[in-house]
């Protein structure tokens, strides 16, 4: 991907920095990541458009996006939490603008449910208190099968939050390891990089970049854009973390086999000790690391199947979502 065509070079570099890449990635590396993410977004929109047509809707709904990631319980729970807190912020803002007289539990669908009756969009429970986070119920959840809902308790937790909390704790632990030795200025920069997004205040650019008018005829609402911004950040994060693993394996292989960089490191006759200074000139993740990381992620998603023969066996497999 040419550098002049890149639209999210800075944002991707910031996301990679938050994900553990200490060096500054090259334009070629960020270009490859941008193209991978763009292909993923187009695949998401294509599958969501097909799902919306099957349920009799002319526009993509939030439920279609949830349906694509329903098997990833941890990601689904994180997205539910993201949308719930977004609803809290929106409700608090509307209440403040109206002077506190707004009816918080008015029954509005804060996450853009289905656009036709009976389409089965996600619903949010009524909030009886100001700024209370409501639970999102999807059409395939057991709670949606019943007209009467059990009142929520203060100490009640979602069943899916266990896996979400485990994954969140792992990422928080990794973030703590990256930031514990930072200075105040470095941590401020790291915190600013955490706000990087493909969609925040870039809605028009994102729609053009993702070819919304070509993939789908419907105009997505703000919730669809926000969800895609959430998913694209996680895509870059997952790609970077996997690419760092590939680079670490590559470095170990070069050090054992005397790779191409061994002649530049003749002065170091022993391994780094506990009190040795850090190595200078940290090489960032390269394009081949990203390509190998993407191949591994696709290999995990595409599980091997028995070859049944016939013309369908020769068809190209579709892109698997990261």
Short mmCIF file of C-alpha atoms in Angstrom, two decimals:
data_model
loop_
_atom_site.label_atom_id
_atom_site.label_comp_id
_atom_site.label_asym_id
_atom_site.label_seq_id
_atom_site.Cartn_x
_atom_site.Cartn_y
_atom_site.Cartn_z
CA UNK A 1 0.00 0.00 0.00
CA UNK A 2 1.51 3.27 -1.04
CA UNK A 3 2.22 5.88 1.60
CA UNK A 4 0.26 8.58 -0.25
CA UNK A 5 -2.86 6.42 -0.04
CA UNK A 6 -2.56 5.81 3.70
CA UNK A 7 -5.19 7.65 5.74
CA UNK A 8 -4.56 6.29 9.22
CA UNK A 9 -0.77 6.10 9.52
CA UNK A 10 -0.58 8.19 12.70
CA UNK A 11 -3.54 6.45 14.35
CA UNK A 12 -2.08 3.00 13.62
CA UNK A 13 1.32 3.99 15.00
CA UNK A 14 -0.37 5.19 18.19
CA UNK A 15 -2.40 1.98 18.50
CA UNK A 16 0.74 -0.10 17.97
CA UNK A 17 2.56 1.89 20.63
CA UNK A 18 -0.23 1.21 23.13
CA UNK A 19 -0.16 -2.48 22.16
CA UNK A 20 3.52 -2.84 23.04
CA UNK A 21 5.49 -1.65 19.99
CA UNK A 22 8.14 0.67 21.40
CA UNK A 23 9.71 1.56 18.05
CA UNK A 24 8.23 3.71 15.33
CA UNK A 25 6.70 1.50 12.68
CA UNK A 26 7.55 2.22 9.06
CA UNK A 27 5.05 3.49 6.51
CA UNK A 28 5.08 0.10 4.80
CA UNK A 29 4.19 -1.68 8.04
CA UNK A 30 1.34 0.68 8.89
CA UNK A 31 0.15 0.50 5.29
CA UNK A 32 -0.12 -3.29 5.46
CA UNK A 33 -2.02 -3.11 8.76
CA UNK A 34 -4.34 -0.46 7.35
CA UNK A 35 -5.13 -2.59 4.32
CA UNK A 36 -5.76 -5.66 6.49
CA UNK A 37 -8.12 -3.71 8.74
CA UNK A 38 -9.89 -2.26 5.70
CA UNK A 39 -10.45 -5.74 4.28
CA UNK A 40 -11.79 -6.83 7.65
CA UNK A 41 -14.24 -3.90 7.81
CA UNK A 42 -15.47 -4.58 4.28
CA UNK A 43 -15.97 -8.25 5.18
CA UNK A 44 -17.89 -7.24 8.31
CA UNK A 45 -20.15 -4.91 6.32
CA UNK A 46 -20.74 -7.57 3.67
CA UNK A 47 -21.73 -10.22 6.18
CA UNK A 48 -23.87 -7.74 8.14
CA UNK A 49 -25.65 -6.70 4.95
CA UNK A 50 -26.42 -10.35 4.16
CA UNK A 51 -27.66 -10.88 7.71
CA UNK A 52 -29.91 -7.83 7.53
CA UNK A 53 -31.43 -9.02 4.25
CA UNK A 54 -32.14 -12.45 5.74
CA UNK A 55 -34.03 -10.91 8.67
CA UNK A 56 -36.03 -8.69 6.33
CA UNK A 57 -34.34 -5.36 6.93
CA UNK A 58 -32.98 -2.90 4.41
CA UNK A 59 -30.36 -1.46 6.74
CA UNK A 60 -27.65 -2.87 8.96
CA UNK A 61 -28.45 -2.98 12.67
CA UNK A 62 -26.38 -3.39 15.81
CA UNK A 63 -27.75 -6.89 16.18
CA UNK A 64 -26.03 -7.89 12.92
CA UNK A 65 -22.64 -6.85 14.27
CA UNK A 66 -23.25 -8.73 17.51
CA UNK A 67 -24.25 -11.80 15.51
CA UNK A 68 -20.86 -11.87 13.77
CA UNK A 69 -18.87 -11.93 17.02
CA UNK A 70 -21.34 -13.95 19.09
CA UNK A 71 -18.91 -16.89 19.45
CA UNK A 72 -16.25 -14.66 20.99
CA UNK A 73 -17.86 -14.36 24.41
CA UNK A 74 -15.19 -12.08 25.87
CA UNK A 75 -15.36 -9.61 22.96
CA UNK A 76 -19.16 -9.67 23.00
CA UNK A 77 -19.16 -8.84 26.72
CA UNK A 78 -16.65 -6.01 26.19
CA UNK A 79 -18.79 -4.57 23.41
CA UNK A 80 -21.90 -4.77 25.61
CA UNK A 81 -20.04 -2.90 28.34
CA UNK A 82 -18.84 -0.31 25.83
CA UNK A 83 -22.36 0.37 24.57
CA UNK A 84 -23.85 0.39 28.06
CA UNK A 85 -21.45 3.07 29.27
CA UNK A 86 -22.02 5.00 26.06
CA UNK A 87 -25.72 5.00 26.92
CA UNK A 88 -24.91 6.23 30.44
CA UNK A 89 -22.86 9.14 29.09
CA UNK A 90 -25.54 10.03 26.57
CA UNK A 91 -28.29 9.89 29.21
CA UNK A 92 -26.27 12.01 31.65
CA UNK A 93 -25.56 14.59 28.94
CA UNK A 94 -29.20 14.80 27.89
CA UNK A 95 -30.30 15.09 31.51
CA UNK A 96 -27.87 17.93 32.19
CA UNK A 97 -28.97 19.79 29.07
CA UNK A 98 -32.65 19.51 30.07
CA UNK A 99 -31.99 20.58 33.62
CA UNK A 100 -32.51 17.17 35.21
CA UNK A 101 -36.18 16.88 34.17
CA UNK A 102 -35.58 14.25 31.49
CA UNK A 103 -37.20 10.88 31.86
CA UNK A 104 -34.24 8.51 31.98
CA UNK A 105 -36.28 5.34 31.59
CA UNK A 106 -38.22 6.57 28.57
CA UNK A 107 -37.72 3.32 26.69
CA UNK A 108 -35.54 4.71 23.91
CA UNK A 109 -33.24 2.23 22.21
CA UNK A 110 -29.79 3.76 22.85
CA UNK A 111 -27.88 1.43 20.60
CA UNK A 112 -29.91 1.62 17.43
CA UNK A 113 -32.00 -1.52 17.36
CA UNK A 114 -33.82 -2.95 14.37
CA UNK A 115 -35.53 -0.58 12.01
CA UNK A 116 -38.61 -2.73 11.36
CA UNK A 117 -41.11 -4.20 13.84
CA UNK A 118 -40.25 -7.70 14.98
CA UNK A 119 -36.72 -7.57 13.60
CA UNK A 120 -35.31 -8.61 16.95
CA UNK A 121 -32.86 -5.84 17.74
CA UNK A 122 -31.03 -5.67 21.06
CA UNK A 123 -32.84 -4.04 23.94
CA UNK A 124 -31.71 -2.25 27.05
CA UNK A 125 -33.44 -2.52 30.41
CA UNK A 126 -35.09 0.55 31.90
CA UNK A 127 -32.77 2.59 34.07
CA UNK A 128 -34.57 3.61 37.29
CA UNK A 129 -31.68 5.64 38.60
CA UNK A 130 -29.65 8.41 37.05
CA UNK A 131 -26.49 7.24 35.30
CA UNK A 132 -27.24 3.57 36.01
CA UNK A 133 -25.68 1.15 33.53
CA UNK A 134 -28.35 -1.04 31.95
CA UNK A 135 -27.92 -4.55 30.65
CA UNK A 136 -28.12 -5.20 26.92
CA UNK A 137 -30.26 -8.17 25.92
CA UNK A 138 -29.72 -9.73 22.48
CA UNK A 139 -32.39 -11.64 20.54
CA UNK A 140 -30.69 -15.02 21.16
CA UNK A 141 -30.24 -14.45 24.89
CA UNK A 142 -32.53 -16.44 27.17
CA UNK A 143 -33.90 -13.27 28.75
CA UNK A 144 -35.40 -12.18 25.43
CA UNK A 145 -37.64 -15.28 25.29
CA UNK A 146 -39.87 -13.96 28.06
CA UNK A 147 -42.11 -10.91 28.16
CA UNK A 148 -41.53 -10.35 31.89
CA UNK A 149 -37.98 -9.78 33.07
CA UNK A 150 -36.57 -10.49 36.50
CA UNK A 151 -35.59 -7.21 38.21
CA UNK A 152 -31.87 -6.63 38.27
CA UNK A 153 -30.01 -6.71 41.57
CA UNK A 154 -27.18 -4.39 42.52
CA UNK A 155 -24.76 -7.28 43.12
CA UNK A 156 -25.81 -9.31 40.06
CA UNK A 157 -23.13 -9.95 37.45
CA UNK A 158 -23.42 -11.08 33.86
CA UNK A 159 -22.39 -14.67 33.17
CA UNK A 160 -20.19 -13.57 30.29
CA UNK A 161 -18.30 -11.04 32.39
CA UNK A 162 -16.03 -13.77 33.76
CA UNK A 163 -14.26 -14.34 30.44
CA UNK A 164 -14.27 -10.62 29.71
CA UNK A 165 -12.67 -9.82 33.07
CA UNK A 166 -9.99 -12.45 32.55
CA UNK A 167 -9.01 -11.03 29.15
CA UNK A 168 -9.21 -7.48 30.48
CA UNK A 169 -6.97 -8.30 33.43
CA UNK A 170 -4.38 -9.81 31.11
CA UNK A 171 -4.29 -6.65 29.00
CA UNK A 172 -4.22 -4.42 32.07
CA UNK A 173 -1.30 -6.44 33.40
CA UNK A 174 0.54 -6.06 30.09
CA UNK A 175 -0.21 -2.31 30.06
CA UNK A 176 1.13 -2.02 33.62
CA UNK A 177 4.36 -3.74 32.59
CA UNK A 178 4.79 -1.33 29.68
CA UNK A 179 4.15 1.81 31.69
CA UNK A 180 5.72 1.11 35.09
CA UNK A 181 9.11 2.56 34.07
CA UNK A 182 7.76 5.50 32.09
CA UNK A 183 8.33 9.10 33.06
CA UNK A 184 5.42 11.47 33.53
CA UNK A 185 5.77 12.89 30.01
CA UNK A 186 6.00 9.42 28.48
CA UNK A 187 2.91 8.25 30.34
CA UNK A 188 0.96 11.32 29.22
CA UNK A 189 1.92 10.52 25.62
CA UNK A 190 0.92 6.88 26.13
CA UNK A 191 -2.45 7.97 27.54
CA UNK A 192 -3.04 10.21 24.52
CA UNK A 193 -2.21 7.33 22.19
CA UNK A 194 -4.89 5.24 23.89
CA UNK A 195 -7.48 7.65 22.49
CA UNK A 196 -6.50 6.87 18.88
CA UNK A 197 -9.46 5.82 16.78
CA UNK A 198 -10.45 5.16 13.18
CA UNK A 199 -13.86 6.73 13.69
CA UNK A 200 -13.88 9.36 16.46
CA UNK A 201 -14.51 12.70 14.73
CA UNK A 202 -13.55 10.99 11.46
CA UNK A 203 -16.93 9.62 10.41
CA UNK A 204 -16.87 10.95 6.85
CA UNK A 205 -13.29 9.81 6.24
CA UNK A 206 -14.07 6.38 7.66
CA UNK A 207 -17.15 5.93 5.46
CA UNK A 208 -15.14 6.76 2.34
CA UNK A 209 -12.21 4.59 3.45
CA UNK A 210 -14.44 1.57 4.15
CA UNK A 211 -16.43 2.02 0.92
CA UNK A 212 -19.81 2.14 2.64
CA UNK A 213 -21.60 3.25 -0.50
CA UNK A 214 -20.21 0.31 -2.46
CA UNK A 215 -20.62 -2.49 0.08
CA UNK A 216 -24.03 -1.51 1.43
CA UNK A 217 -26.74 0.90 0.31
CA UNK A 218 -27.90 1.67 3.83
CA UNK A 219 -26.54 4.63 5.76
CA UNK A 220 -25.16 3.38 9.08
CA UNK A 221 -26.07 5.22 12.25
CA UNK A 222 -23.60 6.52 14.82
CA UNK A 223 -23.76 3.33 16.88
CA UNK A 224 -22.60 1.23 13.92
CA UNK A 225 -19.66 3.59 13.39
CA UNK A 226 -18.75 3.49 17.08
CA UNK A 227 -18.85 -0.31 17.14
CA UNK A 228 -16.64 -0.50 14.06
CA UNK A 229 -14.24 1.92 15.73
CA UNK A 230 -14.16 -0.37 18.77
CA UNK A 231 -13.54 -3.46 16.62
CA UNK A 232 -10.86 -1.83 14.43
CA UNK A 233 -8.86 -0.81 17.51
CA UNK A 234 -8.94 -4.41 18.73
CA UNK A 235 -7.88 -5.63 15.28
CA UNK A 236 -4.77 -3.45 15.32
CA UNK A 237 -4.06 -4.49 18.90
CA UNK A 238 -4.39 -8.20 18.10
CA UNK A 239 -2.24 -7.88 14.97
CA UNK A 240 0.46 -5.98 16.85
CA UNK A 241 0.57 -8.44 19.75
CA UNK A 242 0.82 -11.39 17.37
CA UNK A 243 3.46 -9.61 15.25
CA UNK A 244 5.53 -8.96 18.39
CA UNK A 245 5.44 -12.68 19.15
CA UNK A 246 6.59 -13.43 15.60
CA UNK A 247 9.41 -10.89 15.92
CA UNK A 248 10.53 -12.36 19.27
CA UNK A 249 10.68 -15.83 17.73
CA UNK A 250 12.58 -14.42 14.76
CA UNK A 251 15.11 -12.69 17.04
CA UNK A 252 15.67 -15.88 19.05
CA UNK A 253 16.19 -17.87 15.87
CA UNK A 254 18.71 -15.31 14.56
CA UNK A 255 20.65 -15.25 17.83
CA UNK A 256 20.93 -19.04 17.89
CA UNK A 257 21.73 -19.56 14.22
CA UNK A 258 23.89 -16.46 13.68
CA UNK A 259 21.52 -14.56 11.43
CA UNK A 260 22.12 -11.52 9.28
CA UNK A 261 22.40 -9.19 12.28
CA UNK A 262 24.99 -11.28 14.14
CA UNK A 263 28.01 -9.57 12.54
CA UNK A 264 26.81 -6.21 13.88
CA UNK A 265 26.77 -7.54 17.43
CA UNK A 266 30.27 -9.04 17.79
CA UNK A 267 31.08 -6.97 20.86
CA UNK A 268 28.44 -8.74 22.91
CA UNK A 269 29.97 -12.10 23.78
CA UNK A 270 27.49 -12.93 26.52
CA UNK A 271 23.79 -12.62 27.19
CA UNK A 272 22.40 -9.48 28.78
CA UNK A 273 22.67 -9.48 32.55
CA UNK A 274 20.29 -8.14 35.14
CA UNK A 275 22.09 -4.81 35.60
CA UNK A 276 23.13 -4.28 31.98
CA UNK A 277 21.70 -1.22 30.23
CA UNK A 278 18.93 -1.82 27.67
CA UNK A 279 19.94 -2.49 24.10
CA UNK A 280 19.90 0.58 21.87
CA UNK A 281 18.31 0.85 18.49
CA UNK A 282 15.25 -1.31 19.07
CA UNK A 283 14.09 -2.53 15.69
CA UNK A 284 10.33 -2.11 15.22
CA UNK A 285 7.98 -4.71 13.83
CA UNK A 286 8.49 -5.18 10.10
CA UNK A 287 6.06 -5.89 7.27
CA UNK A 288 6.98 -9.58 7.17
CA UNK A 289 6.17 -9.88 10.89
CA UNK A 290 2.71 -8.42 10.29
CA UNK A 291 2.09 -10.69 7.31
CA UNK A 292 3.10 -13.77 9.30
CA UNK A 293 0.92 -12.65 12.22
CA UNK A 294 -2.05 -12.24 9.89
CA UNK A 295 -1.40 -15.68 8.39
CA UNK A 296 -1.39 -17.25 11.86
CA UNK A 297 -4.59 -15.51 12.86
CA UNK A 298 -6.28 -16.69 9.67
CA UNK A 299 -4.95 -20.21 10.25
CA UNK A 300 -6.49 -20.26 13.74
CA UNK A 301 -9.86 -19.23 12.36
CA UNK A 302 -9.77 -21.57 9.35
CA UNK A 303 -9.85 -24.94 11.06
CA UNK A 304 -8.83 -27.88 8.86
CA UNK A 305 -11.73 -29.79 7.35
CA UNK A 306 -12.01 -33.05 5.48
CA UNK A 307 -11.71 -32.56 1.73
CA UNK A 308 -14.99 -33.77 0.21
CA UNK A 309 -14.01 -33.20 -3.42
CA UNK A 310 -16.17 -31.58 -6.04
CA UNK A 311 -16.16 -28.03 -7.42
CA UNK A 312 -16.95 -26.41 -4.03
CA UNK A 313 -13.69 -27.72 -2.60
CA UNK A 314 -11.73 -25.56 -5.05
CA UNK A 315 -13.45 -22.32 -4.07
CA UNK A 316 -11.48 -19.66 -2.26
CA UNK A 317 -12.20 -19.49 1.47
CA UNK A 318 -13.60 -16.21 2.76
CA UNK A 319 -11.64 -13.89 5.01
CA UNK A 320 -11.91 -14.81 8.67
CA UNK A 321 -12.54 -11.99 11.10
CA UNK A 322 -9.77 -11.19 13.56
#
